[in-house]
Short mmCIF file of C-alpha atoms in Angstrom, two decimals:
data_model
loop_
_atom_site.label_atom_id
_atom_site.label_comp_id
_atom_site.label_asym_id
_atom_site.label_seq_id
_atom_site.Cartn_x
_atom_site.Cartn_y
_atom_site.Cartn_z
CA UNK A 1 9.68 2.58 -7.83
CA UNK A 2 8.63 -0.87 -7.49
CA UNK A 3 5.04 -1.84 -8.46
CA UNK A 4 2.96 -2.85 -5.29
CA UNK A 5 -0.17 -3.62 -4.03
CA UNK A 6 -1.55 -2.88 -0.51
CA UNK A 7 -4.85 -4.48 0.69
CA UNK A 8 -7.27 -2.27 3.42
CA UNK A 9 -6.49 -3.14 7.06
CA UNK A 10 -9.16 -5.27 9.20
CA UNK A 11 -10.12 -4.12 12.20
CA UNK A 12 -13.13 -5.76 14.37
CA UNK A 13 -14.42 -4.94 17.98
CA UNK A 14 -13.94 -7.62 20.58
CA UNK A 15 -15.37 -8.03 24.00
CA UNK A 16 -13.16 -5.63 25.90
CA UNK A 17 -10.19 -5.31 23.17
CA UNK A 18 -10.43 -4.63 19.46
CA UNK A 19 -7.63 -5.96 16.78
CA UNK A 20 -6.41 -4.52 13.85
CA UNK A 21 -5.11 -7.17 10.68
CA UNK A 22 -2.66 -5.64 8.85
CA UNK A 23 -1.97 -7.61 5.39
CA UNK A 24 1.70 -8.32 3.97
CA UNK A 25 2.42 -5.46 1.20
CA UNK A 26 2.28 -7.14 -2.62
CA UNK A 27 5.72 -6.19 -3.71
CA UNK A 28 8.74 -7.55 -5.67
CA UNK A 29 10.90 -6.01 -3.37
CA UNK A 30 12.73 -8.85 -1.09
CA UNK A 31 12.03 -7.48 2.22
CA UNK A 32 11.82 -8.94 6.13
CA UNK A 33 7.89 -7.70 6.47
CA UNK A 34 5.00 -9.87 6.91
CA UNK A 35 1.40 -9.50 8.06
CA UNK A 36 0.92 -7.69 11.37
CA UNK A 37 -1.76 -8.18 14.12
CA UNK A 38 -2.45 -5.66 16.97
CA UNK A 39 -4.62 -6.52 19.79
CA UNK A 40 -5.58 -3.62 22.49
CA UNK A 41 -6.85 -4.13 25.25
CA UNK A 42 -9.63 -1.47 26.19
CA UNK A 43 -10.15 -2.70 29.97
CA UNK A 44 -8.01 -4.42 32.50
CA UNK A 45 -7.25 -8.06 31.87
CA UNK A 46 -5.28 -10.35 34.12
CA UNK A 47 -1.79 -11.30 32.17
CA UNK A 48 -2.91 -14.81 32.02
CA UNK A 49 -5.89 -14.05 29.87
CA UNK A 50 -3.83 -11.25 27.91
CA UNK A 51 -2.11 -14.23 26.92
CA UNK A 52 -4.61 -16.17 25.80
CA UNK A 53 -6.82 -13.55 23.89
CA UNK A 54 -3.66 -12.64 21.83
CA UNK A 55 -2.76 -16.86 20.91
CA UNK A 56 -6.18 -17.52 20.55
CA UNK A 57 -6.46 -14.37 17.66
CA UNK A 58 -2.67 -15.28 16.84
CA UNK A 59 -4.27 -18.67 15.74
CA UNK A 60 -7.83 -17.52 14.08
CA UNK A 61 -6.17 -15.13 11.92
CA UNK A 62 -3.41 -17.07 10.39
CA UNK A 63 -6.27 -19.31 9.77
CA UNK A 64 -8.00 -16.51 8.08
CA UNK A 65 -5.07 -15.41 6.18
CA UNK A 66 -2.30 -18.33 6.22
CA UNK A 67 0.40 -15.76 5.87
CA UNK A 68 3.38 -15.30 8.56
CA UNK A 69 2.38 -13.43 11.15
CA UNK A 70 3.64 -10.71 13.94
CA UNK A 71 1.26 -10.55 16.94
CA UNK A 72 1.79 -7.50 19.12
CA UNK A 73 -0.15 -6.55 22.26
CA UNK A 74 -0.87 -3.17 22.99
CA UNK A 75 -2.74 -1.40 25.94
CA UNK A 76 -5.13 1.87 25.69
CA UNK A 77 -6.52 1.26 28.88
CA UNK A 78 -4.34 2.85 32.14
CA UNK A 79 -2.66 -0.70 33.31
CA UNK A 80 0.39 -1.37 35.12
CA UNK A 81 0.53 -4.82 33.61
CA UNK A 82 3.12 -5.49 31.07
CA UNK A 83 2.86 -8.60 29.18
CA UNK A 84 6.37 -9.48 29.88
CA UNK A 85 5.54 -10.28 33.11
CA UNK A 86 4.52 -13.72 31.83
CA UNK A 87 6.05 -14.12 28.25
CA UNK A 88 10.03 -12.99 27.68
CA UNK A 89 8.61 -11.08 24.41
CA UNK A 90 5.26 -8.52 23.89
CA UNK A 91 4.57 -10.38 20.83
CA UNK A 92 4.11 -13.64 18.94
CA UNK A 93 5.67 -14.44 16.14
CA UNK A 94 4.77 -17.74 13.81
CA UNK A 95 3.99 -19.40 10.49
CA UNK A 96 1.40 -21.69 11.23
CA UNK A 97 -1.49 -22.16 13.91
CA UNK A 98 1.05 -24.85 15.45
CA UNK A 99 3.79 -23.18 14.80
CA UNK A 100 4.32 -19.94 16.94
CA UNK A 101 6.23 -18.82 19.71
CA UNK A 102 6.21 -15.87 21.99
CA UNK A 103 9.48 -14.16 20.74
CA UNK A 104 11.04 -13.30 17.29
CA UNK A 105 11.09 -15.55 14.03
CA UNK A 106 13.69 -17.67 13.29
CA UNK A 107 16.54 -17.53 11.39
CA UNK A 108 14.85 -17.94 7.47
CA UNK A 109 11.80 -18.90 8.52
CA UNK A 110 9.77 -16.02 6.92
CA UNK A 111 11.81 -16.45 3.55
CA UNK A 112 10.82 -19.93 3.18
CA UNK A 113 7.15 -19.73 4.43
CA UNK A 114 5.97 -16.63 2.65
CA UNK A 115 3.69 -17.11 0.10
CA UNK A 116 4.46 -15.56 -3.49
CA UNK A 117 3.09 -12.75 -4.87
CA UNK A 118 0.40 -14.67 -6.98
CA UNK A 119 -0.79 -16.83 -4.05
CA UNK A 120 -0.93 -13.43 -1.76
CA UNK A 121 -3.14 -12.14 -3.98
CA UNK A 122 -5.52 -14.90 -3.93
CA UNK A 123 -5.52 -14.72 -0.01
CA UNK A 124 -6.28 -11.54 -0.16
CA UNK A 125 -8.94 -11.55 -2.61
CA UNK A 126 -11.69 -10.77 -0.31
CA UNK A 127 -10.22 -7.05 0.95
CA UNK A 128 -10.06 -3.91 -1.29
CA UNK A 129 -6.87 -2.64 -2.40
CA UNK A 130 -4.98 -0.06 -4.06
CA UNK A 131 -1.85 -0.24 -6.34
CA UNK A 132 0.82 1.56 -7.03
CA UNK A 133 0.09 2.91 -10.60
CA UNK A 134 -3.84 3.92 -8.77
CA UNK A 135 -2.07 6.17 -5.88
CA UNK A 136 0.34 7.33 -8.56
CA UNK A 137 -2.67 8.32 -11.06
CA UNK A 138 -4.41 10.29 -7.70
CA UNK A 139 -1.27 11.81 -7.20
CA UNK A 140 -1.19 13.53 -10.26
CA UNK A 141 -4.71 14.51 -10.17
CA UNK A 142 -4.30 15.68 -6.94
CA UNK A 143 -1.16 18.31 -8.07
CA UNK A 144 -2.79 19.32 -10.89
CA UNK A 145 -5.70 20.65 -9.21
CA UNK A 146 -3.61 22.70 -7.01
CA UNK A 147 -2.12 23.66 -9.99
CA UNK A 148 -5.23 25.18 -11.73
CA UNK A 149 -6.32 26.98 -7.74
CA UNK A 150 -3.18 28.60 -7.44
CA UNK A 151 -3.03 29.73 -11.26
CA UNK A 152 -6.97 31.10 -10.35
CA UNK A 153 -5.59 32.75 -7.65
CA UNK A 154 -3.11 34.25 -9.10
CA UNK A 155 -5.02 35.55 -12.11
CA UNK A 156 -7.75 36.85 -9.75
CA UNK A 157 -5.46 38.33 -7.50
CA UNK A 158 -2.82 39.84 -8.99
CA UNK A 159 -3.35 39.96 -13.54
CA UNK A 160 -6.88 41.31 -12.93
CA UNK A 161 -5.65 43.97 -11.12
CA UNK A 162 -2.51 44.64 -12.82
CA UNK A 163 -4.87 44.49 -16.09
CA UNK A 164 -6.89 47.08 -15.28
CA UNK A 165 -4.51 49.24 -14.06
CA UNK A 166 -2.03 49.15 -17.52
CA UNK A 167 -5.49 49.69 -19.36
CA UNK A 168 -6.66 52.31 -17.45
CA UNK A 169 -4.00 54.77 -19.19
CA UNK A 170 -6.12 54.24 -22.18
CA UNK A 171 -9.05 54.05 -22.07
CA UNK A 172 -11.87 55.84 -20.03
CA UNK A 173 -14.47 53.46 -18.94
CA UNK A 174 -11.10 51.02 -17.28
CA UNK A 175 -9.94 54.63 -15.85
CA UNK A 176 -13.11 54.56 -13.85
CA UNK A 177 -12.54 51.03 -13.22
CA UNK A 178 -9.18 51.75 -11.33
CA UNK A 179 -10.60 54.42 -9.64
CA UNK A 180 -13.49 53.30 -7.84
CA UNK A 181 -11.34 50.26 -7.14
CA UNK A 182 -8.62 52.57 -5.41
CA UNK A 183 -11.01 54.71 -3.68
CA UNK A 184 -13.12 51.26 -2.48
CA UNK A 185 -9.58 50.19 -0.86
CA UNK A 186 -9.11 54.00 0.64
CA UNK A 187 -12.37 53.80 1.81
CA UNK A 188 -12.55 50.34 3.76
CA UNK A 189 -8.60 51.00 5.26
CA UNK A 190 -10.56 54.47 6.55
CA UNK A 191 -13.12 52.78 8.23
CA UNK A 192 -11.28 50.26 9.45
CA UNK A 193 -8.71 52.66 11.18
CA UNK A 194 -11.59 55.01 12.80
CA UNK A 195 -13.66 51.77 14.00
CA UNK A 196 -16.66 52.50 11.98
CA UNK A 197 -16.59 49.51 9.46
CA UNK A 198 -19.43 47.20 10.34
CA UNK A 199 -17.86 43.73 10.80
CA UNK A 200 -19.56 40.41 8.93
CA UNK A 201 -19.90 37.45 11.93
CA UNK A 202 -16.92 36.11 10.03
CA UNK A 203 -14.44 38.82 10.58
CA UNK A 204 -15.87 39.24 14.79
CA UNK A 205 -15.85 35.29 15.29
CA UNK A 206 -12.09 35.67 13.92
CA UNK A 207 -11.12 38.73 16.24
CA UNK A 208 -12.81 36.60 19.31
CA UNK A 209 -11.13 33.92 18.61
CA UNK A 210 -7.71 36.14 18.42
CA UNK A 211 -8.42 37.21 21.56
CA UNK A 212 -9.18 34.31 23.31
CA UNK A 213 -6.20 33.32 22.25
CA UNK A 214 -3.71 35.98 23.31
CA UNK A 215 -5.77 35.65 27.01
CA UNK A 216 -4.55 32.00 27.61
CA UNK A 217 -1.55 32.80 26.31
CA UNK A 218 -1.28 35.17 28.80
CA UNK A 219 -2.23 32.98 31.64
CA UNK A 220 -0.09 29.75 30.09
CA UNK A 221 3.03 31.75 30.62
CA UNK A 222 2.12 32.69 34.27
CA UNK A 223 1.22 29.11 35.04
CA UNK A 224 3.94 26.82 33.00
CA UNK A 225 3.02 23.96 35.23
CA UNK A 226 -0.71 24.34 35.13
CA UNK A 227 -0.26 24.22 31.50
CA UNK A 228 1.38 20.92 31.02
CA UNK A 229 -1.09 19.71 33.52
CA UNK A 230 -4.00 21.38 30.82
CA UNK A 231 -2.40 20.55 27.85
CA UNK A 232 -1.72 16.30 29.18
CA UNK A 233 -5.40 16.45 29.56
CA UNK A 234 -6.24 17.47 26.24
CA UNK A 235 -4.36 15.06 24.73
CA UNK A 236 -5.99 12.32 26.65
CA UNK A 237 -9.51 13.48 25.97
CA UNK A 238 -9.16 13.67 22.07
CA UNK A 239 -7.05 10.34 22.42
CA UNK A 240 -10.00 9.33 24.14
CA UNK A 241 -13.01 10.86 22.04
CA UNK A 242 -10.93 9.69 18.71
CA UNK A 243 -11.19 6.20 20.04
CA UNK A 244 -14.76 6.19 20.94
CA UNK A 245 -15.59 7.23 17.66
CA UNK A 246 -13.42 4.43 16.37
CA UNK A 247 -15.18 1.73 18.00
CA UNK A 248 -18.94 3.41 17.40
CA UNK A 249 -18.05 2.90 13.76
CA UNK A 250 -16.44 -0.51 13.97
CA UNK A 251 -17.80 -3.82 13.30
CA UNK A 252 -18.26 -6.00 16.30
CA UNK A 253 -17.45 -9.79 16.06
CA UNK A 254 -17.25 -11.93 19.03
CA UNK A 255 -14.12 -14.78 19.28
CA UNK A 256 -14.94 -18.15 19.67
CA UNK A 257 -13.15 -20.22 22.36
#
C-alpha cells in the first residue's frame, strides 16, 4: 500500500446550514479526487439564496485552501426544493475563486491545477493529520490486544479448568478443588431450574429486557404496517438527536457577505 496522509475534516456552524471541508488525501497514487465541500441546509431557504450560500462558501474556502474543489449541496431539513431547479448540476465544481461553474470539471483541469504533494502539505499545515505508517502502527496495537483478551479468556475459561481437573487424579487438596467446583455448578443449575436462585439486578434487568423484547415482537408481527410507521420514526428521531448533538458541539462561525 501506498504511503498517505489524510488531514481532519472542517466542519463549522452557519446561520441556518453548517459545512463540512473535506481536504484532498496526500497520496502518490494518480487519482481523479480533490477536496470536497458539503453545505446542508438545516432550515428552508429559497433556491436563489441556496445558490448563493453554496458560491459564496465555494469561493471562501478555495481561498482558505487553494486546492480544486467539489461543492455539493445537501438538505437535512424536510424541503421540496431541489437545487436543480435553478442550476443544471447540485454542485460546483472549480479551481479558482473565478474559476467555477455549476456542473462537472473539465476535461484535465484537475490534473493540471492540483497542487503536489509537497505544496499540499504546506496548505494543510494548520489541520491535524494521520499517516499511513500511524493507522498501520494502531492497527497492530489494536490486534494484539485482542490477541492477549482472547488468550486470557481462554486460559481462564477453559486451561484452568481443564488443569484442575487432570490434577485432581493426583493429588488431594486439587481433588477437593474439582469437587466443590462440580458441586457449585450442580448447585446453581438446581436453583436455577426450581426458581429459587436469587437473581443480581444484572441478570433481572437482562430477563426484562428479554421480555420486553419478545412482547413487541409479538405485537410488530400483528401490526406490519404500524411497524414501518414505528420503526421510520425512530430513524428520524436518532437522525435527528445525532444531529443536534453535532451542532451543540460544533464551532460556530458566521460568513461574511
Amino acid at each position: 500500500m501506498e504511503p498517505w496522509v489524510r488531514f481532519e475534516n472542517v466542519e463549522l456552524k452557519r446561520k441556518g446550514y453548517y459545512v463540512k471541508y473535506s481536504p484532498k488525501i496526500v497520496s502518490s497514487v494518480k487519482d481523479d479526487t480533490t477536496a470536497t465541500l458539503c453545505v446542508r441546509f438545516l432550515r428552508e431557504h429559497s433556491l436563489e439564496q441556496c445558490k448563493k450560500i453554496a458560491e459564496l462558501e465555494f469561493e471562501y474556502w478555495i481561498k482558505r485552501y487553494p486546492v480544486p474543489l467539489l461543492t455539493l449541496v445537501k438538505f437535512e431539513c424536510d424541503t421540496k426544493l431541489r437545487i436543480k431547479n435553478i442550476a443544471e448540476y447540485p454542485y460546483i465544481c472549480g479551481v479558482s475563486a473565478n474559476e467555477y461553474r455549476w456542473g462537472e470539471f473539465l476535461e484535465n483541469e484537475l490534473e493540471m491545477q492540483m497542487p503536489s504533494n509537497e505544496e499540499l502539505k504546506v496548505i494543510y499545515s494548520d489541520l491535524p493529520s494521520k499517516t499511513s505508517e500511524e493507522v498501520d502502527i494502531k492497527l497492530k496495537q489494536d490486534l494484539i490486544g485482542m490477541r492477549l483478551f482472547k488468550c486470557f479468556l481462554v486460559f481462564t475459561a477453559v486451561i484452568i479448568p481443564a488443569l484442575i481437573a487432570f490434577l485432581g487424579w493426583s493429588h488431594p487438596v486439587f481433588s477437593a478443588i474439582a469437587l466443590i467446583l462440580a458441586w457449585y455448578k450442580c448447585a446453581d443449575k438446581w436453583l436455577s431450574l426450581s426458581g429459587r436462585k436469587i437473581k443480581t439486578q444484572a441478570e433481572l434487568a437482562d430477563e426484562e429486557e428479554k421480555r420486553l423484547k419478545e412482547h413487541h415482537h409479538y405485537h410488530c408481527k400483528l401490526n406490519p404496517k404500524g411497524f414501518e410507521r414505528l420503526k421510520h420514526d425512530n430513524f428520524k428521531a436518532d437522525r435527528e438527536e445525532r444531529l443536534r448533538k453535532k451542532l451543540e458541539n460544533m464551532h460556530s462561525v458566521e460568513l461574511d457577505g
